[in-house]
CSV table of N, CA and C in Angstrom, one decimal:
chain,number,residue,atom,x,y,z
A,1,UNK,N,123.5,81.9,105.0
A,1,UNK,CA,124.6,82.3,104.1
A,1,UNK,C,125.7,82.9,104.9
A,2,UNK,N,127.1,82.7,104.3
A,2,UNK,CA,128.1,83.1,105.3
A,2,UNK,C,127.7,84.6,105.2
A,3,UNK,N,128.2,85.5,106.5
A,3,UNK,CA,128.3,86.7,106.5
A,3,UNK,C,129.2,87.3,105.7
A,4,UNK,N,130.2,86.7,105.6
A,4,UNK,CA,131.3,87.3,104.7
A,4,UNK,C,131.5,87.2,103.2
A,5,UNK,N,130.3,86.4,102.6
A,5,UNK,CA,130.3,85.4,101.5
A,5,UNK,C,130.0,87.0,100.1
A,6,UNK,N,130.9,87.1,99.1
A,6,UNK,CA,130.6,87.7,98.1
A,6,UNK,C,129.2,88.3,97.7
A,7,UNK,N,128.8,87.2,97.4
A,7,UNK,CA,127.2,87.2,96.3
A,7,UNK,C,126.4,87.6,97.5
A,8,UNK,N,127.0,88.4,98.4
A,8,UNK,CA,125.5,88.2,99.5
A,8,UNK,C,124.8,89.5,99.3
A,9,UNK,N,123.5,89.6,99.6
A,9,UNK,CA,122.7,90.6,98.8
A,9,UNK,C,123.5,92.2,99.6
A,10,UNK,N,123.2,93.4,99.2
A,10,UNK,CA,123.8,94.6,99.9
A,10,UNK,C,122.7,95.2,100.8
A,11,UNK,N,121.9,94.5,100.8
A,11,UNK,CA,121.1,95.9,101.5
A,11,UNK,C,121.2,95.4,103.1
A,12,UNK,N,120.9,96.3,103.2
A,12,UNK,CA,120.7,96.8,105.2
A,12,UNK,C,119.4,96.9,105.5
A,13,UNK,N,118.8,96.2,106.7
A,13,UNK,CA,117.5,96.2,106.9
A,13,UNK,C,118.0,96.6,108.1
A,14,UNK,N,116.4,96.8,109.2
A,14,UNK,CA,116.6,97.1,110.6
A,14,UNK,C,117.2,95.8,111.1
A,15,UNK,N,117.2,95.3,110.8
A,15,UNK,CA,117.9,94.0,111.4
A,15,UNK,C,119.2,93.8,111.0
A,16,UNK,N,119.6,94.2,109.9
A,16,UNK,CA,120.9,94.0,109.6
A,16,UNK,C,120.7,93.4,108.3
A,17,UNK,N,122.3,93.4,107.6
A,17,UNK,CA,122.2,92.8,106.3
A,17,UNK,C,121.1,92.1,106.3
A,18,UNK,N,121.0,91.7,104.4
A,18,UNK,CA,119.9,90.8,104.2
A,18,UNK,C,121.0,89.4,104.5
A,19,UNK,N,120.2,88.7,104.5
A,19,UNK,CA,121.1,87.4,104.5
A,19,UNK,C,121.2,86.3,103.5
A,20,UNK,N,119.8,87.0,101.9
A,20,UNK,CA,120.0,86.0,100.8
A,20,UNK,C,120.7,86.1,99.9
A,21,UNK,N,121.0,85.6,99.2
A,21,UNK,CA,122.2,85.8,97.7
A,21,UNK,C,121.6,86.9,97.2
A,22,UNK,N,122.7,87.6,96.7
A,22,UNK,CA,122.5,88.4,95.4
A,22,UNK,C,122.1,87.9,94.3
A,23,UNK,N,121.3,88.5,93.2
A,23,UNK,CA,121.3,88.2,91.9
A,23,UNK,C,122.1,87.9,90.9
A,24,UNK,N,122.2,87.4,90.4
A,24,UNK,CA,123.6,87.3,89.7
A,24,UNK,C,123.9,88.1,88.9
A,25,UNK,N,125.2,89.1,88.7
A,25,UNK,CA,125.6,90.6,88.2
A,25,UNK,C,125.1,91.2,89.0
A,26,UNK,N,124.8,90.8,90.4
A,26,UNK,CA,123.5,92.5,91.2
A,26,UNK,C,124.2,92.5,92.5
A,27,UNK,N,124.1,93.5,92.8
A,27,UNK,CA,124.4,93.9,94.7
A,27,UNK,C,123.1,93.0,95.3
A,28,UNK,N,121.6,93.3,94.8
A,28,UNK,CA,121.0,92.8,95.9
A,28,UNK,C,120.2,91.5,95.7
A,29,UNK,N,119.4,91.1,96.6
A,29,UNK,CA,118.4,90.1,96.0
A,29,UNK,C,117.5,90.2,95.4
A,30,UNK,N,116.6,88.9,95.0
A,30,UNK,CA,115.2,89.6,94.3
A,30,UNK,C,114.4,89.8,95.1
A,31,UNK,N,114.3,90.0,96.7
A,31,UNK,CA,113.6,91.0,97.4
A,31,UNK,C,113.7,92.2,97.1
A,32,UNK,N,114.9,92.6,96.9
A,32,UNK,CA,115.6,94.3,97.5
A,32,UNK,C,115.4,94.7,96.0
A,33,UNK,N,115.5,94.2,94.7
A,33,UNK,CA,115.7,94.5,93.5
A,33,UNK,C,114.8,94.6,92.8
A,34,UNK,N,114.5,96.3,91.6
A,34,UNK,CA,113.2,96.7,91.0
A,34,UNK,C,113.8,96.9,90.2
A,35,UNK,N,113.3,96.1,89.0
A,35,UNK,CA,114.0,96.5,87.7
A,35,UNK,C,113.2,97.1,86.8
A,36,UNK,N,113.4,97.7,86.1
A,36,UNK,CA,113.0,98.2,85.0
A,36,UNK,C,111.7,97.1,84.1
A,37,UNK,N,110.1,97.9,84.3
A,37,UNK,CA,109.5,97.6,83.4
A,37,UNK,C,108.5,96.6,84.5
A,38,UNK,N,108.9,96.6,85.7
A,38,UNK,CA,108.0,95.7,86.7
A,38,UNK,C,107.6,96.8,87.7
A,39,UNK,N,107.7,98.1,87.4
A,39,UNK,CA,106.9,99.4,88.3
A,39,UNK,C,105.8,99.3,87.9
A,40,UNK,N,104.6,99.4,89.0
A,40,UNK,CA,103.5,99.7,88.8
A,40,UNK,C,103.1,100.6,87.5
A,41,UNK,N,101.7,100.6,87.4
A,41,UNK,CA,101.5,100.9,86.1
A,41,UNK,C,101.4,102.6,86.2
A,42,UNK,N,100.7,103.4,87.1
A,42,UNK,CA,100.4,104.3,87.4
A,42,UNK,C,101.5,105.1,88.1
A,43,UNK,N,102.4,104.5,88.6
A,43,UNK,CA,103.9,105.4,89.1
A,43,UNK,C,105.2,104.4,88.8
A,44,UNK,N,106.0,105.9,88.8
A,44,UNK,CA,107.1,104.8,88.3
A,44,UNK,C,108.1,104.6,89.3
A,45,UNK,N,107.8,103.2,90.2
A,45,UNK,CA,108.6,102.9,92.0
A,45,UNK,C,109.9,102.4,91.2
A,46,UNK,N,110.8,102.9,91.8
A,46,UNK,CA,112.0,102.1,92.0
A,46,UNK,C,112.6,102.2,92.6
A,47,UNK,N,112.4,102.9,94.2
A,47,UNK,CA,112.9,102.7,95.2
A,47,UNK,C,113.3,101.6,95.9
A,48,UNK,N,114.4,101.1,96.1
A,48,UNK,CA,114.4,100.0,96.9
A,48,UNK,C,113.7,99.7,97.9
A,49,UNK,N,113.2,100.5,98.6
A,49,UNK,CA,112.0,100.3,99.7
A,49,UNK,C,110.8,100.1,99.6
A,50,UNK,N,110.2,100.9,98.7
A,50,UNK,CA,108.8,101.1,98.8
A,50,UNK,C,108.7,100.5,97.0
A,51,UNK,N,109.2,99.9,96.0
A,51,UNK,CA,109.0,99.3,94.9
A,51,UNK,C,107.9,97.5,95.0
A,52,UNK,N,109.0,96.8,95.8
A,52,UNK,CA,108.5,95.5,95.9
A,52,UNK,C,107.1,95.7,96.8
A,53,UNK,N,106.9,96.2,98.2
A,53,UNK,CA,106.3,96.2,98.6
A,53,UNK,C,104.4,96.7,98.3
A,54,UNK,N,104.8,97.9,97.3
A,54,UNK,CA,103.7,98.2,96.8
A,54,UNK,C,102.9,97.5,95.7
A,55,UNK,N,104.0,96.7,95.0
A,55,UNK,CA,103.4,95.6,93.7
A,55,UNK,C,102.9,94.3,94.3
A,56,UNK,N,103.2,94.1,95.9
A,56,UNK,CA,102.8,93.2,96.5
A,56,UNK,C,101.4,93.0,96.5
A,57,UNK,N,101.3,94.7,97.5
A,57,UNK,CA,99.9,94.6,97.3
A,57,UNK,C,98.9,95.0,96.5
A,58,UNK,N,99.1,94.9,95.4
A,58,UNK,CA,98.4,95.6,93.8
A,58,UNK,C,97.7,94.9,93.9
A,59,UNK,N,97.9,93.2,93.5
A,59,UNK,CA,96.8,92.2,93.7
A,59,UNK,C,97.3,92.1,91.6
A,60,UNK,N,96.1,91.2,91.5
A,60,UNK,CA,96.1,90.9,89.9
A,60,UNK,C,94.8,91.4,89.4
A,61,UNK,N,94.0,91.9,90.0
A,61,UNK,CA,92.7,92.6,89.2
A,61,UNK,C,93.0,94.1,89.3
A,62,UNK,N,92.3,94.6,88.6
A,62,UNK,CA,92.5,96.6,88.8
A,62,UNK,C,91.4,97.3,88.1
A,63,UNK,N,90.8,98.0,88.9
A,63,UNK,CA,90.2,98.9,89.0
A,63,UNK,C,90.7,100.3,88.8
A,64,UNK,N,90.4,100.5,87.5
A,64,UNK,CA,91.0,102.4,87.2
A,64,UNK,C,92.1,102.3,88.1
A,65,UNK,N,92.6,103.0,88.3
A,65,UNK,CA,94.2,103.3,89.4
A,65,UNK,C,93.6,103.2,90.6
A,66,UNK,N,92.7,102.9,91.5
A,66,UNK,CA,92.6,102.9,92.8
A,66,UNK,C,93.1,102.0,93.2
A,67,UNK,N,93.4,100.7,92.4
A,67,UNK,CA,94.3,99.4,92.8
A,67,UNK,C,96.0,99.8,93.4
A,68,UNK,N,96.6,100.7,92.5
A,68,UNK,CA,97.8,101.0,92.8
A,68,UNK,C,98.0,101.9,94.2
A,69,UNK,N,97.2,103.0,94.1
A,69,UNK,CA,96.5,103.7,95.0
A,69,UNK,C,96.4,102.9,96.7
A,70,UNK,N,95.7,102.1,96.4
A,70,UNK,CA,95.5,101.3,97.9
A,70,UNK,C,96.7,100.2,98.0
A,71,UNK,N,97.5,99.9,97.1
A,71,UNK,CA,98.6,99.1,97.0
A,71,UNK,C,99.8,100.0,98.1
A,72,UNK,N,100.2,101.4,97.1
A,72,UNK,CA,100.9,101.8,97.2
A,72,UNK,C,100.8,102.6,99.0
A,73,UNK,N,99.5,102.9,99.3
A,73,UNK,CA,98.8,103.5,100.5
A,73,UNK,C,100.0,102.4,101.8
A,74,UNK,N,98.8,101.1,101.6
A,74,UNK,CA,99.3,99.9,102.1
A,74,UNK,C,100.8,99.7,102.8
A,75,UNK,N,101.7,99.6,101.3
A,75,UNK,CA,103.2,99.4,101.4
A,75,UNK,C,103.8,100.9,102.0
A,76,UNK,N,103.0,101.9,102.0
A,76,UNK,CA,104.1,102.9,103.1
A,76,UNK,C,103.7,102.7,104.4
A,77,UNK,N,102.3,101.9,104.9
A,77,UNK,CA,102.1,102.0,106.3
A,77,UNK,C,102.9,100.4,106.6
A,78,UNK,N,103.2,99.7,105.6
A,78,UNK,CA,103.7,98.4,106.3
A,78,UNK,C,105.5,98.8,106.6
A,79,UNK,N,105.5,99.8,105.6
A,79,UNK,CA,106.9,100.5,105.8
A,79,UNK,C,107.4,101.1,107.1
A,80,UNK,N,106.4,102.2,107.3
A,80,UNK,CA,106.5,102.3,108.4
A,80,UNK,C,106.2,101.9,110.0
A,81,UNK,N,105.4,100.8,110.0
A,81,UNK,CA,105.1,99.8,110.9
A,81,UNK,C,106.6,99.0,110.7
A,82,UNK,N,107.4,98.4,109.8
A,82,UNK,CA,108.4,97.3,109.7
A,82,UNK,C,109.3,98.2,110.7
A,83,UNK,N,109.8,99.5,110.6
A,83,UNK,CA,110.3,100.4,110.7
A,83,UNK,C,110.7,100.9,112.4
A,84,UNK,N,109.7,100.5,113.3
A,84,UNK,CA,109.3,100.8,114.9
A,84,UNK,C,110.1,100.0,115.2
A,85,UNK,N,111.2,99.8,116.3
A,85,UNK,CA,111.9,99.3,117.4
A,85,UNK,C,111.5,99.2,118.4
A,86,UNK,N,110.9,100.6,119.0
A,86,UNK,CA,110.9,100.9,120.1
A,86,UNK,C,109.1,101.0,120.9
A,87,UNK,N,108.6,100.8,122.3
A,87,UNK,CA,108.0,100.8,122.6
A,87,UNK,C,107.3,103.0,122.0
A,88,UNK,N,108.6,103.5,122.6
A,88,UNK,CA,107.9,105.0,121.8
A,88,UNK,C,108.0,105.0,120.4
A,89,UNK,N,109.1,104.7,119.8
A,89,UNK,CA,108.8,104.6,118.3
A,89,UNK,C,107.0,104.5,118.0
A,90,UNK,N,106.7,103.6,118.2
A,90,UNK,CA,105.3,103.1,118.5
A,90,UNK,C,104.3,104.1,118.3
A,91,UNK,N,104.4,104.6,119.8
A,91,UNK,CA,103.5,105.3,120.5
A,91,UNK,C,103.3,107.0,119.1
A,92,UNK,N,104.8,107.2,119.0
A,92,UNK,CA,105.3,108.3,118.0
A,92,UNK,C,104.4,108.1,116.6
A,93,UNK,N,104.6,106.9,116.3
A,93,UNK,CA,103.9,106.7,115.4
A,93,UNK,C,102.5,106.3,114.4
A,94,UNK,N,102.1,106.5,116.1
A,94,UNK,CA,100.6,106.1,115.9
A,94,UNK,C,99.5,106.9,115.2
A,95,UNK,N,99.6,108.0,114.9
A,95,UNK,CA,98.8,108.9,114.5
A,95,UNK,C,99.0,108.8,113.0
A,96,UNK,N,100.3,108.3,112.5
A,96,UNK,CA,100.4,108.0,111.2
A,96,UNK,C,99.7,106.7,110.7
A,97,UNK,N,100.1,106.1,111.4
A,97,UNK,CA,99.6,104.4,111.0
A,97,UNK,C,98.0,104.8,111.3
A,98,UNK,N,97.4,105.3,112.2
A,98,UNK,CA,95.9,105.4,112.0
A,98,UNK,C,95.9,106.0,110.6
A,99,UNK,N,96.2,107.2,110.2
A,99,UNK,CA,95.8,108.2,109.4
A,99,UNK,C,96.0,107.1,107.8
A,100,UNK,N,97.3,106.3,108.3
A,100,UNK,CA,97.5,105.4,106.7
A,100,UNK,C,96.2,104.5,106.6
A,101,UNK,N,95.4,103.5,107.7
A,101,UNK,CA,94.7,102.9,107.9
A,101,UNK,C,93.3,103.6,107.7
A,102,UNK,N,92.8,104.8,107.6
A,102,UNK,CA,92.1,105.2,107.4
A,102,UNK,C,91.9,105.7,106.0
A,103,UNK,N,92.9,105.9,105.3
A,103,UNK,CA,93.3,106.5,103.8
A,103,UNK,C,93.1,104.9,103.4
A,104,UNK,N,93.8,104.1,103.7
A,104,UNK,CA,93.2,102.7,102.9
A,104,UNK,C,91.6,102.2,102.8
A,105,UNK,N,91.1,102.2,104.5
A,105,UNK,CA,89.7,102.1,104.5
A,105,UNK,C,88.7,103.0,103.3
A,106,UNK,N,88.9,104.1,103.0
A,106,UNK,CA,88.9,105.0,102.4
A,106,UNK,C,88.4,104.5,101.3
A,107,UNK,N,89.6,104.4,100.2
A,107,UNK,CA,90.3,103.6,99.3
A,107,UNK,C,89.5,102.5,98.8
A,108,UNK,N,89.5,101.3,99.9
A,108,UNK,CA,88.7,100.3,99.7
A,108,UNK,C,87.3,100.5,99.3
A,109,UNK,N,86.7,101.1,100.3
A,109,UNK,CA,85.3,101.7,99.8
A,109,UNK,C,84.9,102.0,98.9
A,110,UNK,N,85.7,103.5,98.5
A,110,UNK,CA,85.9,103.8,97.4
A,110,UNK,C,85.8,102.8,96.1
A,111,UNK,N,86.6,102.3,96.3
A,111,UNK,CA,87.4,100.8,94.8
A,111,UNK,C,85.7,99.9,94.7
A,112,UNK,N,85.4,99.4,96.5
A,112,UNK,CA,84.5,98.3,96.3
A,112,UNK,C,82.9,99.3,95.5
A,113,UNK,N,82.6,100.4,95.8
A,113,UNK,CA,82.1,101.2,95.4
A,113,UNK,C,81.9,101.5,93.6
A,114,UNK,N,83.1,101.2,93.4
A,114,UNK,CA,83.0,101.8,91.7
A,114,UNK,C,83.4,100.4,91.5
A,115,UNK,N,83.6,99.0,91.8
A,115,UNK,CA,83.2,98.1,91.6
A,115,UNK,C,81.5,97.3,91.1
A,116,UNK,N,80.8,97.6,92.3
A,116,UNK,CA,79.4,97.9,92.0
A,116,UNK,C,78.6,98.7,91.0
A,117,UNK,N,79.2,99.9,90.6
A,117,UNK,CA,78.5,100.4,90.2
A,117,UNK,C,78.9,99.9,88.3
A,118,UNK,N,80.1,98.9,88.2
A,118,UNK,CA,80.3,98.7,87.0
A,118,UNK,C,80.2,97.5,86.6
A,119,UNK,N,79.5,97.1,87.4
A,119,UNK,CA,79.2,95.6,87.3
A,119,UNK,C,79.8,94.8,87.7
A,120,UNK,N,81.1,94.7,88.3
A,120,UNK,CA,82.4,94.4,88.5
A,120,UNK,C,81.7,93.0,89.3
A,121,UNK,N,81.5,93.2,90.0
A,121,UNK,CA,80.6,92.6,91.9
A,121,UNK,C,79.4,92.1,91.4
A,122,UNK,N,79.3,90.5,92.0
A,122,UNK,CA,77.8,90.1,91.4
A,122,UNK,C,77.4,90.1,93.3
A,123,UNK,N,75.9,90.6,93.5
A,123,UNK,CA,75.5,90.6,94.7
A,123,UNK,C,75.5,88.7,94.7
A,124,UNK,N,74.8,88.7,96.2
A,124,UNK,CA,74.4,87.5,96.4
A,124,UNK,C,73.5,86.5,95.7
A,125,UNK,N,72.3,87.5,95.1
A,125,UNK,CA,71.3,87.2,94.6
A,125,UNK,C,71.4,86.8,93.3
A,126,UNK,N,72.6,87.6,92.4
A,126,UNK,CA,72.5,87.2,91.6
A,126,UNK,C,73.5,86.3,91.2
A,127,UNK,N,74.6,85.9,92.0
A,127,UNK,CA,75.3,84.4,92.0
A,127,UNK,C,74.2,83.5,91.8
A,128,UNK,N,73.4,83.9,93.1
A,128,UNK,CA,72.3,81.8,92.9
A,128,UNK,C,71.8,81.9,91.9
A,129,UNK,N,71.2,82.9,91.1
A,129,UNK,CA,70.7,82.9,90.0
A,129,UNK,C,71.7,82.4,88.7
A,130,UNK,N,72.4,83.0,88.8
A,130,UNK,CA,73.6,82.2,87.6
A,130,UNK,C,74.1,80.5,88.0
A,131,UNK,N,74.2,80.3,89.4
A,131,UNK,CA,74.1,79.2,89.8
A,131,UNK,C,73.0,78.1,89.2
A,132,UNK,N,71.6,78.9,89.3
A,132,UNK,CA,70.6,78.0,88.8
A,132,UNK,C,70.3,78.1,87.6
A,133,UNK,N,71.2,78.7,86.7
A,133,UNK,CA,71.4,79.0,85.1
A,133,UNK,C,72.0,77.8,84.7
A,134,UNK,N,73.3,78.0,85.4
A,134,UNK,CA,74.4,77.3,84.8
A,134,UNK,C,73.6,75.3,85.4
A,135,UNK,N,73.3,75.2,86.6
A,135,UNK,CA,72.5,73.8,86.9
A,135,UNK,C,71.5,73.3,85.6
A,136,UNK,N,70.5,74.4,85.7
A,136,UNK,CA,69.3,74.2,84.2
A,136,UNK,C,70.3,73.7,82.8
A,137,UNK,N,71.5,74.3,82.7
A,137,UNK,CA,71.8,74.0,81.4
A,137,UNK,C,72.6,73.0,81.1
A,138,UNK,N,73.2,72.7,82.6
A,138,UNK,CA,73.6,70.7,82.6
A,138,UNK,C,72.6,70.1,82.7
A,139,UNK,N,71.8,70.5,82.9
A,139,UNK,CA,70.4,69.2,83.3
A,139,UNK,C,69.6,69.2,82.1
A,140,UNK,N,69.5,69.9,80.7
A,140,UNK,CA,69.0,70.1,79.8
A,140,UNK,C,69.9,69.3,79.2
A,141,UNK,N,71.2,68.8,79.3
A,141,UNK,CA,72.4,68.4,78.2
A,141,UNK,C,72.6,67.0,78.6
A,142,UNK,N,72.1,66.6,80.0
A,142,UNK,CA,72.3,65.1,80.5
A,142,UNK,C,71.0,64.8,80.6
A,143,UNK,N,69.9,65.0,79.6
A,143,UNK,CA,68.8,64.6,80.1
A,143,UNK,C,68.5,63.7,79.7
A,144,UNK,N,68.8,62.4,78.8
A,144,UNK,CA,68.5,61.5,78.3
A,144,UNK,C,69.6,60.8,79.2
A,145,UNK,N,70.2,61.0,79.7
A,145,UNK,CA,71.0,59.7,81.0
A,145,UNK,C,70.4,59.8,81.6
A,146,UNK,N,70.4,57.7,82.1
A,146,UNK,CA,70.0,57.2,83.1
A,146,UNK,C,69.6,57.9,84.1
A,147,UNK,N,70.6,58.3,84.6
A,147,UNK,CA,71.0,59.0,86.3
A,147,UNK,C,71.3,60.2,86.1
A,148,UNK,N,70.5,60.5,85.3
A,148,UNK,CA,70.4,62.6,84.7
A,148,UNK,C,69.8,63.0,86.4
A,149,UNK,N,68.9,63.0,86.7
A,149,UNK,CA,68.3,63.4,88.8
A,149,UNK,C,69.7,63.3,89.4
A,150,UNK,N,70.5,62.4,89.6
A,150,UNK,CA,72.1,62.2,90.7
A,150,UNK,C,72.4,63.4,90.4
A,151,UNK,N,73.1,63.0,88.9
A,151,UNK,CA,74.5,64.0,88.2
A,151,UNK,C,73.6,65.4,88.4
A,152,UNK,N,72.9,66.1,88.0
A,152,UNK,CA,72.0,67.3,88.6
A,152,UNK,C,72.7,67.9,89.7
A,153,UNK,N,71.7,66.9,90.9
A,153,UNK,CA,71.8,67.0,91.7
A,153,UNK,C,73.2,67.4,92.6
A,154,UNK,N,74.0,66.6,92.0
A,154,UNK,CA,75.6,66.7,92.2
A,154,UNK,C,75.9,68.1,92.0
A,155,UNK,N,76.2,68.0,91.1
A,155,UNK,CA,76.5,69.3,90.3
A,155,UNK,C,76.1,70.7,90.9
A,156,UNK,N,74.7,70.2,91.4
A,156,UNK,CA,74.2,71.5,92.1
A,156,UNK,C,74.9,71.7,93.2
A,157,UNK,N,74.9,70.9,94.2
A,157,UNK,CA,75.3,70.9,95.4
A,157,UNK,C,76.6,71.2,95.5
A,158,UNK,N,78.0,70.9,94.0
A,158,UNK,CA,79.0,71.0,93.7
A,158,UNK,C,79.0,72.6,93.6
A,159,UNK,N,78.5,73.3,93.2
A,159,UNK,CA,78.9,74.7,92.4
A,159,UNK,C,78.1,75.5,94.0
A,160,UNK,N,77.3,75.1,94.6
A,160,UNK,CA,76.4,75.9,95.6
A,160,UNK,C,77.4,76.0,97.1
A,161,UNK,N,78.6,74.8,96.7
A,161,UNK,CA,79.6,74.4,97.9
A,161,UNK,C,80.6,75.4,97.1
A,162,UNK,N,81.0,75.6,96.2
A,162,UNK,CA,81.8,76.3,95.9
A,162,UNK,C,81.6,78.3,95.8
A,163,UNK,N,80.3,78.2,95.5
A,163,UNK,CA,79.8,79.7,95.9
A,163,UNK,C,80.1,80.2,97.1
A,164,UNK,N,79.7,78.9,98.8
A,164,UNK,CA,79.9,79.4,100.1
A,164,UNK,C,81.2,79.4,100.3
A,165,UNK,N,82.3,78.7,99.6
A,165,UNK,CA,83.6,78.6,100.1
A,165,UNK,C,84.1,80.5,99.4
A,166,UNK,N,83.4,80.9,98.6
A,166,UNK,CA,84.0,82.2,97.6
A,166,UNK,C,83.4,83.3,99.1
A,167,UNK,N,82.1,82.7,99.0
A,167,UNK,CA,82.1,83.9,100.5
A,167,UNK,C,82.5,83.9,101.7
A,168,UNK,N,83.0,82.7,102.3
A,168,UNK,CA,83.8,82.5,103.3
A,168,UNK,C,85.1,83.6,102.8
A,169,UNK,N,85.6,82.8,101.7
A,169,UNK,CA,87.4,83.7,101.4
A,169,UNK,C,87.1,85.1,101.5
A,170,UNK,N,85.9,85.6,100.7
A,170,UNK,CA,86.0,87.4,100.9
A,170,UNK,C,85.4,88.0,102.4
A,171,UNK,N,84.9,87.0,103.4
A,171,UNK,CA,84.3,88.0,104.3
A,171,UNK,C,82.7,88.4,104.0
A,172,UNK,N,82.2,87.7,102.8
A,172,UNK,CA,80.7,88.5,103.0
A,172,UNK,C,80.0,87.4,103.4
């Protein structure tokens, strides 16, 4: 976008202007812009800074307010990480960025914790078990077809591939 161009959004990053259009009727983009009624549920952001960034990391599930909580934790250490220029800037700011990184670990725990204890989280054990729930009650429904043993079979191997791919994504 031209540098000189009207609609260009207003804000100032460390880098300099933004360089995407404005909104239309707005100074900024819909990066830079928090409008009314899209603030977290638990605070009311409309800071230009710390608004987008903290709804970023909300996620779509929630847990009592610890979701906002570790969202909001999150978007001030990426703030202040985006924020460092300088090799000392860095150095200066290290004791924050641990201390944010530690309040998140925290957080997490916490959250994955009262997860478990509300049922939220199915352990390992009892995925394969719902796995071999949900197999038993296709294989009771296709049991008069021919090739009722294949399609089973399939099926099983289909949902038992799709369980390892869920624990690959989270890490367990």
């Amino acid at each position: 976008m031209d540098a000189n161009a009207p609609n260009r959004c207003q804000r100032v990053t460390v880098g300099g202007q933004c360089t995407k259009e404005a909104l239309p009727g707005a100074k900024y983009c819909d990066s830079h812009t928090v409008s009314r009624g899209n603030e977290m549920s638990h605070y009311l952001i409309t800071g230009k800074l710390l608004g987008d960034a903290a709804r970023r990391h909300a996620g779509v599930n929630e847990i009592k307010s610890l979701r906002d909580e570790i969202a909001l934790t999150r978007a001030t250490v990426e703030i202040l990480v985006n924020s460092i220029e300088t090799q000392a800037e860095l150095t200066a700011a290290m004791p924050r960025i641990h201390a944010g990184v530690l309040a998140i670990e925290k957080l997490v725990n916490t959250c994955h914790q009262m997860e478990v204890k509300l049922g939220v989280l199915l352990d390992k054990a009892a995925l394969l078990t719902l796995a071999q729930t949900i197999i038993n009650i296709i294989s009771e429904a296709v049991k008069d077809l021919p090739q009722r043993d294949q399609i089973v079979e399939r099926v099983a191997a289909d949902i038992l591939e799709a369980i390892a791919k869920q624990e690959n994504k989270s890490g367990v």
